[in-house]
Tab-separated table of C-alpha atoms and ligand atoms in Angstrom:
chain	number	residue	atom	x	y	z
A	1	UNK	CA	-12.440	-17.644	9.280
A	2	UNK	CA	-14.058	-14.616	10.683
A	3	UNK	CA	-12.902	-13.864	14.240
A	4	UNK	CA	-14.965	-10.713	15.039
A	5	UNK	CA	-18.922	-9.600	15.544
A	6	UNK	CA	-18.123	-5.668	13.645
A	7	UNK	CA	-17.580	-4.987	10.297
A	8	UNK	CA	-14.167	-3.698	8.789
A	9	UNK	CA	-13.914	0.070	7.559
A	10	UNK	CA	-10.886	0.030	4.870
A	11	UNK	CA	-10.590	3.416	4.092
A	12	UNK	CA	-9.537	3.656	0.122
A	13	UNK	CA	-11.271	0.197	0.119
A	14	UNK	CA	-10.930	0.978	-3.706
A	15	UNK	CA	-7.680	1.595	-4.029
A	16	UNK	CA	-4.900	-0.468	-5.419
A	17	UNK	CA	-3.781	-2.464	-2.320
A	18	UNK	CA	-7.392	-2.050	-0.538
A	19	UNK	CA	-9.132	-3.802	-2.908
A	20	UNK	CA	-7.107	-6.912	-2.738
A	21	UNK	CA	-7.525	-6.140	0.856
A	22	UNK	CA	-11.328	-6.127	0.917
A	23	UNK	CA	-11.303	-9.390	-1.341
A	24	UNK	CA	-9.075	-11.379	1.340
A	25	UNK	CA	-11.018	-10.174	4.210
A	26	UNK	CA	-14.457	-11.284	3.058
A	27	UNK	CA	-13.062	-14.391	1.547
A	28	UNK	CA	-12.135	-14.874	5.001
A	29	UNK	CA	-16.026	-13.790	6.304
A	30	UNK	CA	-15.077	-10.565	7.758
A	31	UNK	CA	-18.528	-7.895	6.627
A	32	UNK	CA	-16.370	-4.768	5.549
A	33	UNK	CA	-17.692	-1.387	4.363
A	34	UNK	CA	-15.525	0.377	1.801
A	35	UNK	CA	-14.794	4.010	1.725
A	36	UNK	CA	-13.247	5.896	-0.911
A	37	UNK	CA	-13.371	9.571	-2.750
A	38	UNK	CA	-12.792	7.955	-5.830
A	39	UNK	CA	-9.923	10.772	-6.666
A	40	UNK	CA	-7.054	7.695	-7.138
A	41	UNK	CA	-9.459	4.461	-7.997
A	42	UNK	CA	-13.068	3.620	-10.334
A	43	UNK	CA	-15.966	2.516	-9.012
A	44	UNK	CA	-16.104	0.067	-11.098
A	45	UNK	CA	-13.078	-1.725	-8.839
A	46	UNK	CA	-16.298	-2.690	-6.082
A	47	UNK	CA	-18.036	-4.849	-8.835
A	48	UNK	CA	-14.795	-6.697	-9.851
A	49	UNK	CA	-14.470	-6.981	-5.773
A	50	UNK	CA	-18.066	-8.777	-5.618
A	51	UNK	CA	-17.313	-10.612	-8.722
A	52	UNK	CA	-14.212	-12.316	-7.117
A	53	UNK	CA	-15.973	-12.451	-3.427
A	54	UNK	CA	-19.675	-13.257	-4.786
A	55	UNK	CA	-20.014	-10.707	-1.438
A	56	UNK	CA	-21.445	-7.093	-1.601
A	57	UNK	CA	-19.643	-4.658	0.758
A	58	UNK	CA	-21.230	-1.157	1.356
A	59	UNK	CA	-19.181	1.365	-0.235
A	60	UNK	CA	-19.379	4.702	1.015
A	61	UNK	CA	-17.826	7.675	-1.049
A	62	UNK	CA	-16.559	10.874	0.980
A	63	UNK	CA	-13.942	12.821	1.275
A	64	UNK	CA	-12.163	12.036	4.325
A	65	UNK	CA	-10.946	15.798	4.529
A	66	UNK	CA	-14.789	16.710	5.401
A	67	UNK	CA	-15.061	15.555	8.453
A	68	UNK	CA	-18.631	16.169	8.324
A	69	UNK	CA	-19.254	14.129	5.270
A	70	UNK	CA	-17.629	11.822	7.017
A	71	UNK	CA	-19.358	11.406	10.444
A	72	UNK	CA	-22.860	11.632	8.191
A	73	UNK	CA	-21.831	8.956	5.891
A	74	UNK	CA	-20.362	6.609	8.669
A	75	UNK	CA	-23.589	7.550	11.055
A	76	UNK	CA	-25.496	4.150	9.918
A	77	UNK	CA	-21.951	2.361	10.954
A	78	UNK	CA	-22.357	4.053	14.834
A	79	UNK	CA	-21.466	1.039	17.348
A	80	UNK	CA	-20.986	-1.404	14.338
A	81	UNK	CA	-17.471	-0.950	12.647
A	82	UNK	CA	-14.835	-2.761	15.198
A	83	UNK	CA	-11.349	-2.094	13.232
A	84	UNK	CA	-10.155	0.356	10.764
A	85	UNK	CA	-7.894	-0.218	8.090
A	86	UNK	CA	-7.010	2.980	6.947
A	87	UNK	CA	-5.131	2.775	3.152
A	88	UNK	CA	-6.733	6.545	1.822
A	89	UNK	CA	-3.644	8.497	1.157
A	90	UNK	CA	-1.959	10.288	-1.866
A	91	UNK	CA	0.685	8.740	-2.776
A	92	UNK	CA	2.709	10.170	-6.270
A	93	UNK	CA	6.181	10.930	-4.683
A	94	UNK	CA	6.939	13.265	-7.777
A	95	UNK	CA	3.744	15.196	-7.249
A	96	UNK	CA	4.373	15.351	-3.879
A	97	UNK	CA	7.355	17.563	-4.087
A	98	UNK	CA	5.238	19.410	-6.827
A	99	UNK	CA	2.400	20.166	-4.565
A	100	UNK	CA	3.526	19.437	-0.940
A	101	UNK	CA	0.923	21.083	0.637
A	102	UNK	CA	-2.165	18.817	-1.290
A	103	UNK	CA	-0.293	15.980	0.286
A	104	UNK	CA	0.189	17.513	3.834
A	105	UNK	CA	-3.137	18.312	3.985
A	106	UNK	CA	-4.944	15.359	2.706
A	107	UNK	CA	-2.768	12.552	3.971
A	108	UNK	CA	-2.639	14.367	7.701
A	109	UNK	CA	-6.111	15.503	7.926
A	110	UNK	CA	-7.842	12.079	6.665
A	111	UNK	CA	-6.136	10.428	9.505
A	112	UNK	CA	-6.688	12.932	12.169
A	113	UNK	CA	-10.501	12.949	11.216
A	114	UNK	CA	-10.439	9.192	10.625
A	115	UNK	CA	-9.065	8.732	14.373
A	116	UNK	CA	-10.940	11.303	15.591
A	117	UNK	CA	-14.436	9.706	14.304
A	118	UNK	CA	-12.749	6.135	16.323
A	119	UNK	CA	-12.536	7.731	19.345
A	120	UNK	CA	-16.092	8.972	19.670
A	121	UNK	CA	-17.414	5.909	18.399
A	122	UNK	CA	-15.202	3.568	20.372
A	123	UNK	CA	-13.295	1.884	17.581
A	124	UNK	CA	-10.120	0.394	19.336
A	125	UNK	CA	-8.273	-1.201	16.552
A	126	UNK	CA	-6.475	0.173	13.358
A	127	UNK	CA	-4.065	-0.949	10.692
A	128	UNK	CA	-1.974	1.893	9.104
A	129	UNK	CA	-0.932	1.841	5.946
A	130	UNK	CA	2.729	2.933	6.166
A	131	UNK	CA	5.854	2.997	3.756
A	132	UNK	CA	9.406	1.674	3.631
A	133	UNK	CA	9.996	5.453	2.420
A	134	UNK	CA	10.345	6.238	6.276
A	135	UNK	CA	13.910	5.066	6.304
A	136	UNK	CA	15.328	6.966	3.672
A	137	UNK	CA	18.211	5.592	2.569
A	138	UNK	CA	19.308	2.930	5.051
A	139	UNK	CA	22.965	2.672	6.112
A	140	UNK	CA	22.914	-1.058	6.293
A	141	UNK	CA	20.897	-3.730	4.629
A	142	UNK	CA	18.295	-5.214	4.918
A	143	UNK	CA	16.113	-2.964	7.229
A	144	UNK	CA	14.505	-4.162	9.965
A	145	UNK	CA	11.582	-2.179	12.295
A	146	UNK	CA	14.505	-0.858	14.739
A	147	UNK	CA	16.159	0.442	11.317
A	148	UNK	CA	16.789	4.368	12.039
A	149	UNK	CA	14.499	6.408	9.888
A	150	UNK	CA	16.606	8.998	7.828
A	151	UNK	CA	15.032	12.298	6.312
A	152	UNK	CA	12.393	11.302	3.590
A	153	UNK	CA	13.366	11.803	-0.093
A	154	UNK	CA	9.680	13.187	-0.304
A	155	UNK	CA	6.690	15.160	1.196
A	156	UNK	CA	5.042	11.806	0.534
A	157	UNK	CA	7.401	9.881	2.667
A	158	UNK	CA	7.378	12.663	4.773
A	159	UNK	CA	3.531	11.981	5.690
A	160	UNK	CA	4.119	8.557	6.392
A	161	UNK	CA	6.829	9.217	8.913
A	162	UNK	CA	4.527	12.457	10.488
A	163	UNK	CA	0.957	9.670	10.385
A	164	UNK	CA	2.902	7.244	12.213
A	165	UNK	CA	4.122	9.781	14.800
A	166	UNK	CA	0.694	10.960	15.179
A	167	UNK	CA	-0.472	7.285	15.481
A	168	UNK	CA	1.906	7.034	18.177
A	169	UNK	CA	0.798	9.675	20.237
A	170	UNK	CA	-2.652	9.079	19.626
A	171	UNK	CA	-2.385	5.483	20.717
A	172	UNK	CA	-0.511	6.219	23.967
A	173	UNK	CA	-3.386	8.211	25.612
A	174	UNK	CA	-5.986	5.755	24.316
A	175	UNK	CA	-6.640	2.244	24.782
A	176	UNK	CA	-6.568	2.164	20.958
A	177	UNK	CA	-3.787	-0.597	19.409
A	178	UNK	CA	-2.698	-0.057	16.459
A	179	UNK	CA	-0.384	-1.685	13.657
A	180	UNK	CA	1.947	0.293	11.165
A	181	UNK	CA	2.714	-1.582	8.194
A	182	UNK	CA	5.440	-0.593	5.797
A	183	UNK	CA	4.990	-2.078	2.677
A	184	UNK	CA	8.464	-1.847	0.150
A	185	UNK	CA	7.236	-1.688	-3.484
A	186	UNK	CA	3.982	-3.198	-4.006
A	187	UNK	CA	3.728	-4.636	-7.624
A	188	UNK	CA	1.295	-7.310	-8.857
A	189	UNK	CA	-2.573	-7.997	-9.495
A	190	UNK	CA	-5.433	-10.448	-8.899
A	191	UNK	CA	-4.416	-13.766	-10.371
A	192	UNK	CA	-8.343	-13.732	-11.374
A	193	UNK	CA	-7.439	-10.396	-14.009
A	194	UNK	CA	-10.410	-8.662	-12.362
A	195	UNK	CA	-8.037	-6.627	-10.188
A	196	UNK	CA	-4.759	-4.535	-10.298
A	197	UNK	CA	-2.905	-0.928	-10.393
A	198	UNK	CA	-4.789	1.818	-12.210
A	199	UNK	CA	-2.908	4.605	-12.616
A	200	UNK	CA	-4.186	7.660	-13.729
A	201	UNK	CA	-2.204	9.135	-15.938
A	202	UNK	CA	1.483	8.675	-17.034
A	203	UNK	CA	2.658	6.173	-14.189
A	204	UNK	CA	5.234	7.291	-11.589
A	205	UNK	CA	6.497	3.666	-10.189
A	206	UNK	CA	8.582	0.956	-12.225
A	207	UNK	CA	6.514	-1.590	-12.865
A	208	UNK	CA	2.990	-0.292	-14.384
A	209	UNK	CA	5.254	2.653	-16.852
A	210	UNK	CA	6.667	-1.448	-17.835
A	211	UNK	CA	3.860	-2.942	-18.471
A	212	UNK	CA	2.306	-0.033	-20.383
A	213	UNK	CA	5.599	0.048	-22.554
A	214	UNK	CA	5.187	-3.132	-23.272
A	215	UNK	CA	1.645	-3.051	-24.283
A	216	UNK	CA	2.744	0.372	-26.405
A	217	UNK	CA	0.927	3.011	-24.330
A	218	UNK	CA	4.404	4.698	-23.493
A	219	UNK	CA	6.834	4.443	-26.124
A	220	UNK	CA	9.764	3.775	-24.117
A	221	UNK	CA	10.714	2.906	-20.351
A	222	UNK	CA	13.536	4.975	-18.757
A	223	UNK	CA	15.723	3.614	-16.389
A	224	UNK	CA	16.787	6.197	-14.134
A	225	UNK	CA	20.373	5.475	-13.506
A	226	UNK	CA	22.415	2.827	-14.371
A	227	UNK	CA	25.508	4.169	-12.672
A	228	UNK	CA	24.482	2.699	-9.097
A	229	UNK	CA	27.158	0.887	-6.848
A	230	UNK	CA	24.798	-2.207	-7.421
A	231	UNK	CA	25.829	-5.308	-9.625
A	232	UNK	CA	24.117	-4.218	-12.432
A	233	UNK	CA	24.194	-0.365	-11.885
A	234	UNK	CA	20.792	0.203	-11.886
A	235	UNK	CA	18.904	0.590	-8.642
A	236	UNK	CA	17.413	-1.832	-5.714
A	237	UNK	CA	14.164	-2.672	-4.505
A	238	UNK	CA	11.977	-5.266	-2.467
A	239	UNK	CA	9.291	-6.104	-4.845
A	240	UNK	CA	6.171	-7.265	-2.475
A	241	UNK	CA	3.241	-9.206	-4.347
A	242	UNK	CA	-0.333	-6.916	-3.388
A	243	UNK	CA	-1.919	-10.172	-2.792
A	244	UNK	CA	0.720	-11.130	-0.164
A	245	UNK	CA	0.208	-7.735	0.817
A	246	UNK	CA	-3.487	-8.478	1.353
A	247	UNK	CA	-2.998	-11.459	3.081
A	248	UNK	CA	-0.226	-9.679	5.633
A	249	UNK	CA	-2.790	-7.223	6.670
A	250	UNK	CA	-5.911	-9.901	7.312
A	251	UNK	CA	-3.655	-11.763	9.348
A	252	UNK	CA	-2.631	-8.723	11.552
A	253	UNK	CA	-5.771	-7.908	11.668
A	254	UNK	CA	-6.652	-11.299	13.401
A	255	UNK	CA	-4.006	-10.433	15.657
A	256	UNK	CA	-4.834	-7.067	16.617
A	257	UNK	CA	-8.697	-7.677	17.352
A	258	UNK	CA	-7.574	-10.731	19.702
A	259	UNK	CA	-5.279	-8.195	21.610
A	260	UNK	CA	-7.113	-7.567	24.846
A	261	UNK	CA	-7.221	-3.607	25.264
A	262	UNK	CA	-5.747	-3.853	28.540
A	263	UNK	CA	-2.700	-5.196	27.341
A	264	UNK	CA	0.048	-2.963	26.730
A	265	UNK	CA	-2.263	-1.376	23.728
A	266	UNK	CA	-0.417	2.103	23.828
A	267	UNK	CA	2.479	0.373	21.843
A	268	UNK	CA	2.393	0.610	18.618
A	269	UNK	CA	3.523	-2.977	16.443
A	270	UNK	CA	5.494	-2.005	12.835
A	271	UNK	CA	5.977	-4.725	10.690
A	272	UNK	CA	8.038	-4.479	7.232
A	273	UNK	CA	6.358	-5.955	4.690
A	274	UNK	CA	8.631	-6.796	2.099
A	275	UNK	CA	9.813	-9.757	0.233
A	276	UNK	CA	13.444	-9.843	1.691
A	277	UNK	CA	15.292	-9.625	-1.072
A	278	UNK	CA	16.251	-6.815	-3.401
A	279	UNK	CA	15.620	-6.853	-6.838
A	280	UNK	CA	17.198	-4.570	-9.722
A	281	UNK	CA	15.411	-1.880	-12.181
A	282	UNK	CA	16.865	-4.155	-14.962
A	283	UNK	CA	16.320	-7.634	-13.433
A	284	UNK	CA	12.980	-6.636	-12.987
A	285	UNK	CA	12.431	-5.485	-17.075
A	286	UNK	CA	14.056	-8.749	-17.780
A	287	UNK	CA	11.865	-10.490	-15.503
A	288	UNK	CA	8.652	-8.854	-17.330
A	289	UNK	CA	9.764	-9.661	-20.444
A	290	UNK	CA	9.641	-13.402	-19.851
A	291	UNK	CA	6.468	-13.192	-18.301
A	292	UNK	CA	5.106	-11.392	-20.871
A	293	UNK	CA	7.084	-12.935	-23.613
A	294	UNK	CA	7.944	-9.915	-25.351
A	295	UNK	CA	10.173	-6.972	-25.518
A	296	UNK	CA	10.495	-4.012	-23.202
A	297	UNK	CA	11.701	-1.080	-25.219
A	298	UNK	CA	13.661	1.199	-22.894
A	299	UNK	CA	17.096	3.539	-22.776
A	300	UNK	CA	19.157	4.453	-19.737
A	301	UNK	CA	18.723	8.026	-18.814
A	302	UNK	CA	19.889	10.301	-15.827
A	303	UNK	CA	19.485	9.126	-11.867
A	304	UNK	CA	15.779	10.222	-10.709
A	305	UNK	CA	16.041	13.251	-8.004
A	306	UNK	CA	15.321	11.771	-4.571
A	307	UNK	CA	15.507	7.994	-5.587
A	308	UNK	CA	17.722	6.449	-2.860
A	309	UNK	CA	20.588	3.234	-4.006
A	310	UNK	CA	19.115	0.087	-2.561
A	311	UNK	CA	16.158	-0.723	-0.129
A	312	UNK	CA	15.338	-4.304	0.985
A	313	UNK	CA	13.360	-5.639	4.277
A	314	UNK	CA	14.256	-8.135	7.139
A	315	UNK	CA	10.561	-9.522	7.455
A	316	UNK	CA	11.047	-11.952	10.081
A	317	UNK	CA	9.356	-9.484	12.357
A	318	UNK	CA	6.162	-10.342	10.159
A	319	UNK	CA	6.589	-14.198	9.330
A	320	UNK	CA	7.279	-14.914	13.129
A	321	UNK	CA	4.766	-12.933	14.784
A	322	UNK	CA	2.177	-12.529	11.647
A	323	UNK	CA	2.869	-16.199	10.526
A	324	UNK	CA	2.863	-14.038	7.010
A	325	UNK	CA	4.612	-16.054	4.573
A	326	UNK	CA	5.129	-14.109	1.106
A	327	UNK	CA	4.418	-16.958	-1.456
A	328	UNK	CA	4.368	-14.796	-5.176
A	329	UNK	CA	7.548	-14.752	-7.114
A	330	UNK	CA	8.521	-11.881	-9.052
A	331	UNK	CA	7.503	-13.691	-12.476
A	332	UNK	CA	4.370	-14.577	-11.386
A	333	UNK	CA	3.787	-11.410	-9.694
A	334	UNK	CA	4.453	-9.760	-12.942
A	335	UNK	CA	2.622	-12.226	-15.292
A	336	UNK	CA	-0.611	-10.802	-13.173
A	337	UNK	CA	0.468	-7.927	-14.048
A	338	UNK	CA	0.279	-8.177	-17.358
A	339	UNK	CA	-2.911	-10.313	-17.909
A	340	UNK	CA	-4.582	-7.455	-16.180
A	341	UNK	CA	-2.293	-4.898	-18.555
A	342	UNK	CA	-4.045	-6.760	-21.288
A	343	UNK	CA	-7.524	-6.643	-19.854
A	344	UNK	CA	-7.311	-2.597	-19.780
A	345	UNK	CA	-6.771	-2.692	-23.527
A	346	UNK	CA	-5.766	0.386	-25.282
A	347	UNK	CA	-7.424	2.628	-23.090
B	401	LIG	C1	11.472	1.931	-8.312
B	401	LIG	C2	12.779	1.999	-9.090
B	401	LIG	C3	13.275	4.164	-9.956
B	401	LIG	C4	10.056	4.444	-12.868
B	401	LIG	C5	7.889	4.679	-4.267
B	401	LIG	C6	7.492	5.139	-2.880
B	401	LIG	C7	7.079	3.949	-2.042
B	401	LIG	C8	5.943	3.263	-2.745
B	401	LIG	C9	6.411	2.792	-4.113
B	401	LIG	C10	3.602	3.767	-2.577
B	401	LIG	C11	13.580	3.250	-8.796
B	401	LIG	C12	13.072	3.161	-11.083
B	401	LIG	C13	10.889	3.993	-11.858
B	401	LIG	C14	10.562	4.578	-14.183
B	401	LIG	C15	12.690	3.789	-13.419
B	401	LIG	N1	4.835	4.147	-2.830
B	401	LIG	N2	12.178	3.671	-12.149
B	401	LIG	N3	11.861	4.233	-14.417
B	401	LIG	O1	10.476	5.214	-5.798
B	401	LIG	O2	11.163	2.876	-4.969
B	401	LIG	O3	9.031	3.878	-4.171
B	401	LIG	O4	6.827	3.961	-4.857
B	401	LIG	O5	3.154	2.690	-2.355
B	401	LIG	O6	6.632	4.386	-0.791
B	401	LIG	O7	8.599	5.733	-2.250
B	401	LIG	O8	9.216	3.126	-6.509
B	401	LIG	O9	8.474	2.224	-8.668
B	401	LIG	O10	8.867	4.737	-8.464
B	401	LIG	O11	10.813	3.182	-8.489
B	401	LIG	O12	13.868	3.495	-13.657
B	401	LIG	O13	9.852	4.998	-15.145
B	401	LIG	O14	12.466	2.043	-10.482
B	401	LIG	O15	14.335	5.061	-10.264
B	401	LIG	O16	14.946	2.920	-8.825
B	401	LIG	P1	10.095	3.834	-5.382
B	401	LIG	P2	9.270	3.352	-8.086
């Protein structure tokens, strides 16, 4: 239960993965406040959060790039907020390379102001929200947190990698600890069908273009590549469950806000987050079409520029010093998927 006397700011509290946040951490008592723009989420997502919690978080809405929006809108939060979970980012990879600089610039300056704001209000804790995207394409398999980070196949990756660098800087000249955690490829939603991923517009990641073929939104998947030196030819991923995501973050949490400051606070923990095993583009449309019990229409078309082979975690890192244990399977994770698919209707 509840470990601290401050409430929780989760920046993009209404986001995909910090909403499932927010619901684990005031199932588990914590008082949060939610921040978002709104440019990537609804605000409808905060009544679905109450309706699961039956609690009612403050929601702010501000742009994080105006930093004076933001001190005036946290200002009632002075001496009050005692750990940060920051989630607001961009985070398209193909409109990143499109529009590099929109990413730069909002993913870089949210943080900066975001940490800045911490430091003058003496908020020592803060869980990033980082990306397996910062190794590239990993030599060996599966990666662990020493894994050397290659050149990112994106501006977006490229933020990651340049956030955490600035996290690490930041955190060595201030008794501020700090967690990165790099998620692989969050899928899933709510078991309650209240919560999930809401892309806007014409989805960029695997699983919700799936479920919207299947539901006959898109008119056919593309698989992008099935010449891969993988079993099946088609490419690798670690599929992570957002509610095991969710959980992973609560529990570091915990474990951050015990850390005395005057412990060795200037380094900086990383924790994969991933499943641990690799699943395939085609093992996962096969997966979705038993959980949904219909067909996925979809061709093979040309590899995807930037998309890297294979990409699975070590996460013993997390279960051993998190005691995170991923529990959602891929066909469960993906038969929340679609009850929530089906909840959005047509629309
Ligand atoms: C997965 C696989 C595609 C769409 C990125 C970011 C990562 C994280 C998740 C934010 C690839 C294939 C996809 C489609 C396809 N971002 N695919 N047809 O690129 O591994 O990771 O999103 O949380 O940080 O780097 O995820 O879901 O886009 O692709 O065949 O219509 O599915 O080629 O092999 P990715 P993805």
């Amino acid at each position: 239960m509840k470990t601290t006397k401050g409430k929780i700011l989760v920046t993009g509290g209404l986001g995909y993965i910090g909403s499932h946040t927010a619901v684990e951490l005031l199932s588990q008592g914590f008082e949060v406040v939610l921040l978002d723009d709104l440019s990537n989420s609804k605000a409808f997502v905060k009544d679905r959060i109450s309706a699961i919690t039956q609690k009612s978080p403050d929601f702010v809405q501000v742009d994080l790039k105006d930093k004076e929006a933001l001190y005036d809108a946290l200002s009632q939060y002075a001496g009050k907020i005692e750990g940060v979970i920051h989630f607001a980012a961009h985070k398209a990879v193909g409109e990143s390379v499109e529009n590099p600089l929109k990413y730069y610039k909002n993913n870089l300056l949210s943080l900066i102001h975001v940490l800045e704001w911490m430091k003058e209000f003496s908020v020592g804790s803060l869980i990033f929200s980082s990306s397996c995207t910062v190794y590239g394409q990993g030599d060996t398999m599966p990666l662990t947190e020493d894994s050397p980070l290659k050149p990112c196949e994106s501006p977006y990756g490229n933020t990651k990698k340049m956030c955490e660098e600035i996290l690490v800087d930041f955190a060595k000249i201030n008794s501020q600890k700090c967690t990165l955690l790099r998620y692989f490829n969050p899928i899933g939603a709510h078991p309650s069908g209240l919560l999930g991923e809401l892309p806007l517009g014409v989805p960029n990641n695997l699983v919700p273009y799936v479920s919207q073929t299947a539901a006959g939104i898109r008119e056919v998947l593309k698989i992008f590549g099935n010449d891969y030196p993988t079993p099946d030819g088609t490419a690798i991923r670690d599929y992570i469950d957002v509610v095991d995501l969710a959980f992973a973050h609560v529990l570091c949490l915990k474990k951050l806000l015990e850390k005395s400051s005057v412990e060795d606070s200037s380094r900086v923990e990383i924790y994969n987050l991933g499943t641990g095993s690799g699943s395939s583009v085609l093992e996962v449309v096969q997966t979705f079409e038993k959980a949904a019990q219909t067909k996925v229409n979809y061709i093979f078309a040309p590899r995807r520029e930037g998309d890297i082979v294979c990409a699975y975690a070590d996460n013993q890192k997390a279960k051993i010093e998190l005691g995170w244990q991923p529990k959602t399977s891929l066909l469960e994770s993906l038969q929340n998927v679609w009850r929530w698919q089906q909840s959005l209707g047509e629309d």
